[in-house]
Structure formats: structure tokens, C-alpha cells
């Protein structure tokens, strides 16, 4: 089996460096986290909602956006990424640009990659601790809207000059 996996990895990569084993570990952790959340929900008698309401979806979207960018790009969270990334400079406003050193670094420095994890955590939170999750969602969504307003304000100031 190991030979088959190594052959598959070599053939997939070709001349590129693609950390398939690292991705497989990340997928395993993700699957384990989902299974653990489902197990916790079952043990505590929590049931999935019949549907996700529009307000919950809006909070989930805003929270997913902001939390993913916060983890992947914010200077304050750089100590979490430092073992897996290399600092390259600043990116967007109040954001850092970092080069991933491995598959974990690729996950932690990519807000698009983190979005799935963040949204999944939010969905699990709606089942396990809905009131707390909605509070966190509202907080992160307010921060995301504030960020957009700050950027719009700065753009208006530049255009007025």
C-alpha cells in the first residue's frame, strides 16, 4: 500500500512540489474534527436544525469571512502561523503576506482554505452551543462590516483629495 501511495504521489506531482501526504493529514484531522463534533452532539442529545435561517446564514458568512482572514492574515495571529510560514512583508491593509513552509502553512495562510474549517466550526457551534455561536458570529460579522466601512472611508478620503 505504501508503494502505491508513493507512486501515486510521484506521478501526481510530476515536476511540481505538491505535499499530498500533508494534505492527507489535514483531511484526516478535518474528518476527525467533524466526527468528534457529531459525537459530542450525539452524547449531549443535540440535534441538527431542520433548516438554517437567513439570519444564521448571514452571520455564518460574515463570521467565516472575518475569522478566516483573521487567522490567515492578521499580524496579531502571526505567532500561530510562524512555525508553518515565512514572513514576506505586508499584504492588504492591516494584513501580512507569508510564504507557507508546508501543507499546514498553506492552510493557515490561505483565508479561502480556512473558510471551510471556519464554516464547519460555526455549523457545529450552532448545534452544540447555538447562543454562544450566534454571539461570536454577530461579533465577527460586525468586525467584518467595520473593516469594509474603514476601507470605503479611506477610499472616499483619497477621492476627495
Coordinates of C-alpha atoms in Angstrom, one line a residue:
X1 CA 0.0 0.0 0.0
X2 CA 2.9 2.4 0.8
X3 CA 4.4 1.8 -2.6
X4 CA 1.1 2.5 -4.3
X5 CA 0.7 5.8 -2.3
X6 CA 4.3 6.9 -3.0
X7 CA 3.9 6.1 -6.7
X8 CA 0.6 8.0 -6.9
X9 CA 2.3 11.0 -5.2
X10 CA 5.3 11.0 -7.6
X11 CA 3.0 10.7 -10.7
X12 CA 0.7 13.4 -9.4
X13 CA 3.4 15.9 -8.6
X14 CA 5.4 15.5 -11.8
X15 CA 8.0 18.3 -11.6
X16 CA 6.0 20.2 -9.0
X17 CA 6.2 20.1 -5.2
X18 CA 2.8 19.2 -4.0
X19 CA 2.6 17.9 -0.4
X20 CA -0.1 15.2 -0.9
X21 CA 0.8 13.5 2.4
X22 CA 0.4 16.8 4.3
X23 CA -2.9 17.3 2.6
X24 CA -4.0 13.8 3.5
X25 CA -3.1 14.5 7.2
X26 CA -5.1 17.8 7.1
X27 CA -8.1 15.9 5.6
X28 CA -7.8 13.3 8.3
X29 CA -7.8 16.0 11.0
X30 CA -10.8 17.7 9.4
X31 CA -12.7 14.4 9.2
X32 CA -11.8 13.6 12.8
X33 CA -12.9 17.1 14.0
X34 CA -16.3 16.7 12.2
X35 CA -16.7 13.2 13.7
X36 CA -15.8 14.5 17.2
X37 CA -18.3 17.3 16.9
X38 CA -21.0 14.9 15.7
X39 CA -20.1 12.6 18.6
X40 CA -20.3 15.4 21.1
X41 CA -23.7 16.5 19.7
X42 CA -25.0 12.9 20.0
X43 CA -23.6 12.5 23.5
X44 CA -25.3 15.7 24.7
X45 CA -28.6 15.0 22.9
X46 CA -28.2 17.9 20.5
X47 CA -30.0 17.6 17.1
X48 CA -29.2 19.3 13.8
X49 CA -31.6 22.1 12.9
X50 CA -34.2 21.4 10.3
X51 CA -33.0 24.3 8.4
X52 CA -30.5 27.2 8.7
X53 CA -32.3 30.5 8.8
X54 CA -31.4 33.6 6.7
X55 CA -30.0 35.4 9.8
X56 CA -27.9 32.4 10.8
X57 CA -26.6 32.1 7.2
X58 CA -25.7 35.8 7.1
X59 CA -23.9 35.5 10.5
X60 CA -22.1 32.4 9.4
X61 CA -21.0 34.0 6.1
X62 CA -19.7 37.2 7.9
X63 CA -18.1 35.2 10.7
X64 CA -16.5 32.8 8.2
X65 CA -15.1 35.6 6.2
X66 CA -13.7 37.6 9.1
X67 CA -12.4 34.7 11.2
X68 CA -10.7 33.1 8.2
X69 CA -8.9 36.4 7.3
X70 CA -8.1 37.0 11.0
X71 CA -6.4 33.6 11.3
X72 CA -4.7 33.7 7.9
X73 CA -3.6 37.3 7.5
X74 CA -3.8 39.3 10.8
X75 CA -0.4 40.4 12.3
X76 CA -1.7 39.5 15.8
X77 CA -2.2 35.9 14.8
X78 CA 1.2 35.6 13.1
X79 CA 2.7 33.6 16.1
X80 CA 0.1 30.9 15.3
X81 CA 1.3 30.7 11.7
X82 CA 5.1 31.3 12.3
X83 CA 6.1 27.7 12.8
X84 CA 4.5 26.9 9.4
X85 CA 5.1 30.0 7.3
X86 CA 7.8 32.6 6.5
X87 CA 7.2 36.3 6.8
X88 CA 7.5 38.1 3.4
X89 CA 6.0 41.6 4.2
X90 CA 2.7 43.3 4.3
X91 CA -0.2 42.4 2.1
X92 CA -3.5 44.3 2.1
X93 CA -4.4 46.9 4.7
X94 CA -3.5 45.5 8.2
X95 CA -2.6 42.1 6.7
X96 CA 0.6 40.2 6.3
X97 CA 2.0 38.2 3.3
X98 CA 3.6 34.9 4.3
X99 CA 5.0 32.0 2.3
X100 CA 3.9 28.6 3.5
X101 CA 6.7 26.2 4.5
X102 CA 4.5 23.1 4.3
X103 CA 0.8 21.9 3.9
X104 CA -0.2 23.3 7.4
X105 CA 1.3 26.6 6.4
X106 CA -0.6 26.5 3.2
X107 CA -3.8 26.0 5.2
X108 CA -3.1 28.6 7.8
X109 CA -2.1 31.4 5.4
X110 CA -5.0 30.9 3.0
X111 CA -8.3 32.5 4.0
X112 CA -10.1 30.6 1.2
X113 CA -8.7 27.3 2.6
X114 CA -9.6 28.2 6.2
X115 CA -13.2 29.2 5.2
X116 CA -14.3 25.6 5.1
X117 CA -12.9 24.9 8.6
X118 CA -14.4 28.1 10.0
X119 CA -17.8 27.5 8.5
X120 CA -17.8 23.9 9.7
X121 CA -16.9 25.0 13.2
X122 CA -19.7 27.6 13.1
X123 CA -22.2 24.9 11.9
X124 CA -21.0 22.6 14.8
X125 CA -21.4 25.5 17.2
X126 CA -25.0 26.1 16.0
X127 CA -25.7 22.5 17.1
X128 CA -23.7 22.3 20.3
X129 CA -23.8 25.9 21.7
X130 CA -26.1 28.0 19.5
X131 CA -26.4 31.1 21.7
X132 CA -22.7 31.5 22.1
X133 CA -22.1 30.7 18.4
X134 CA -24.5 33.4 17.4
X135 CA -22.8 35.9 19.7
X136 CA -19.4 35.1 18.2
X137 CA -20.9 35.2 14.7
X138 CA -22.5 38.6 15.3
X139 CA -19.2 39.9 16.7
X140 CA -17.1 38.7 13.8
X141 CA -19.7 39.9 11.3
X142 CA -19.7 43.4 12.9
X143 CA -15.9 43.5 12.7
X144 CA -16.1 42.4 9.0
X145 CA -18.6 45.2 8.2
X146 CA -16.4 47.6 10.2
X147 CA -13.4 46.6 8.0
X148 CA -15.4 47.2 4.8
X149 CA -16.6 50.6 6.1
X150 CA -13.0 51.5 7.1
X151 CA -11.8 50.7 3.5
X152 CA -14.7 52.6 2.0
X153 CA -14.0 55.6 4.2
X154 CA -10.3 55.5 3.2
X155 CA -11.2 55.3 -0.5
X156 CA -13.6 58.3 -0.1
X157 CA -10.9 60.3 1.6
X158 CA -8.5 59.6 -1.2
X159 CA -11.0 60.5 -3.9
X160 CA -11.9 63.8 -2.1
X161 CA -8.2 64.8 -2.0

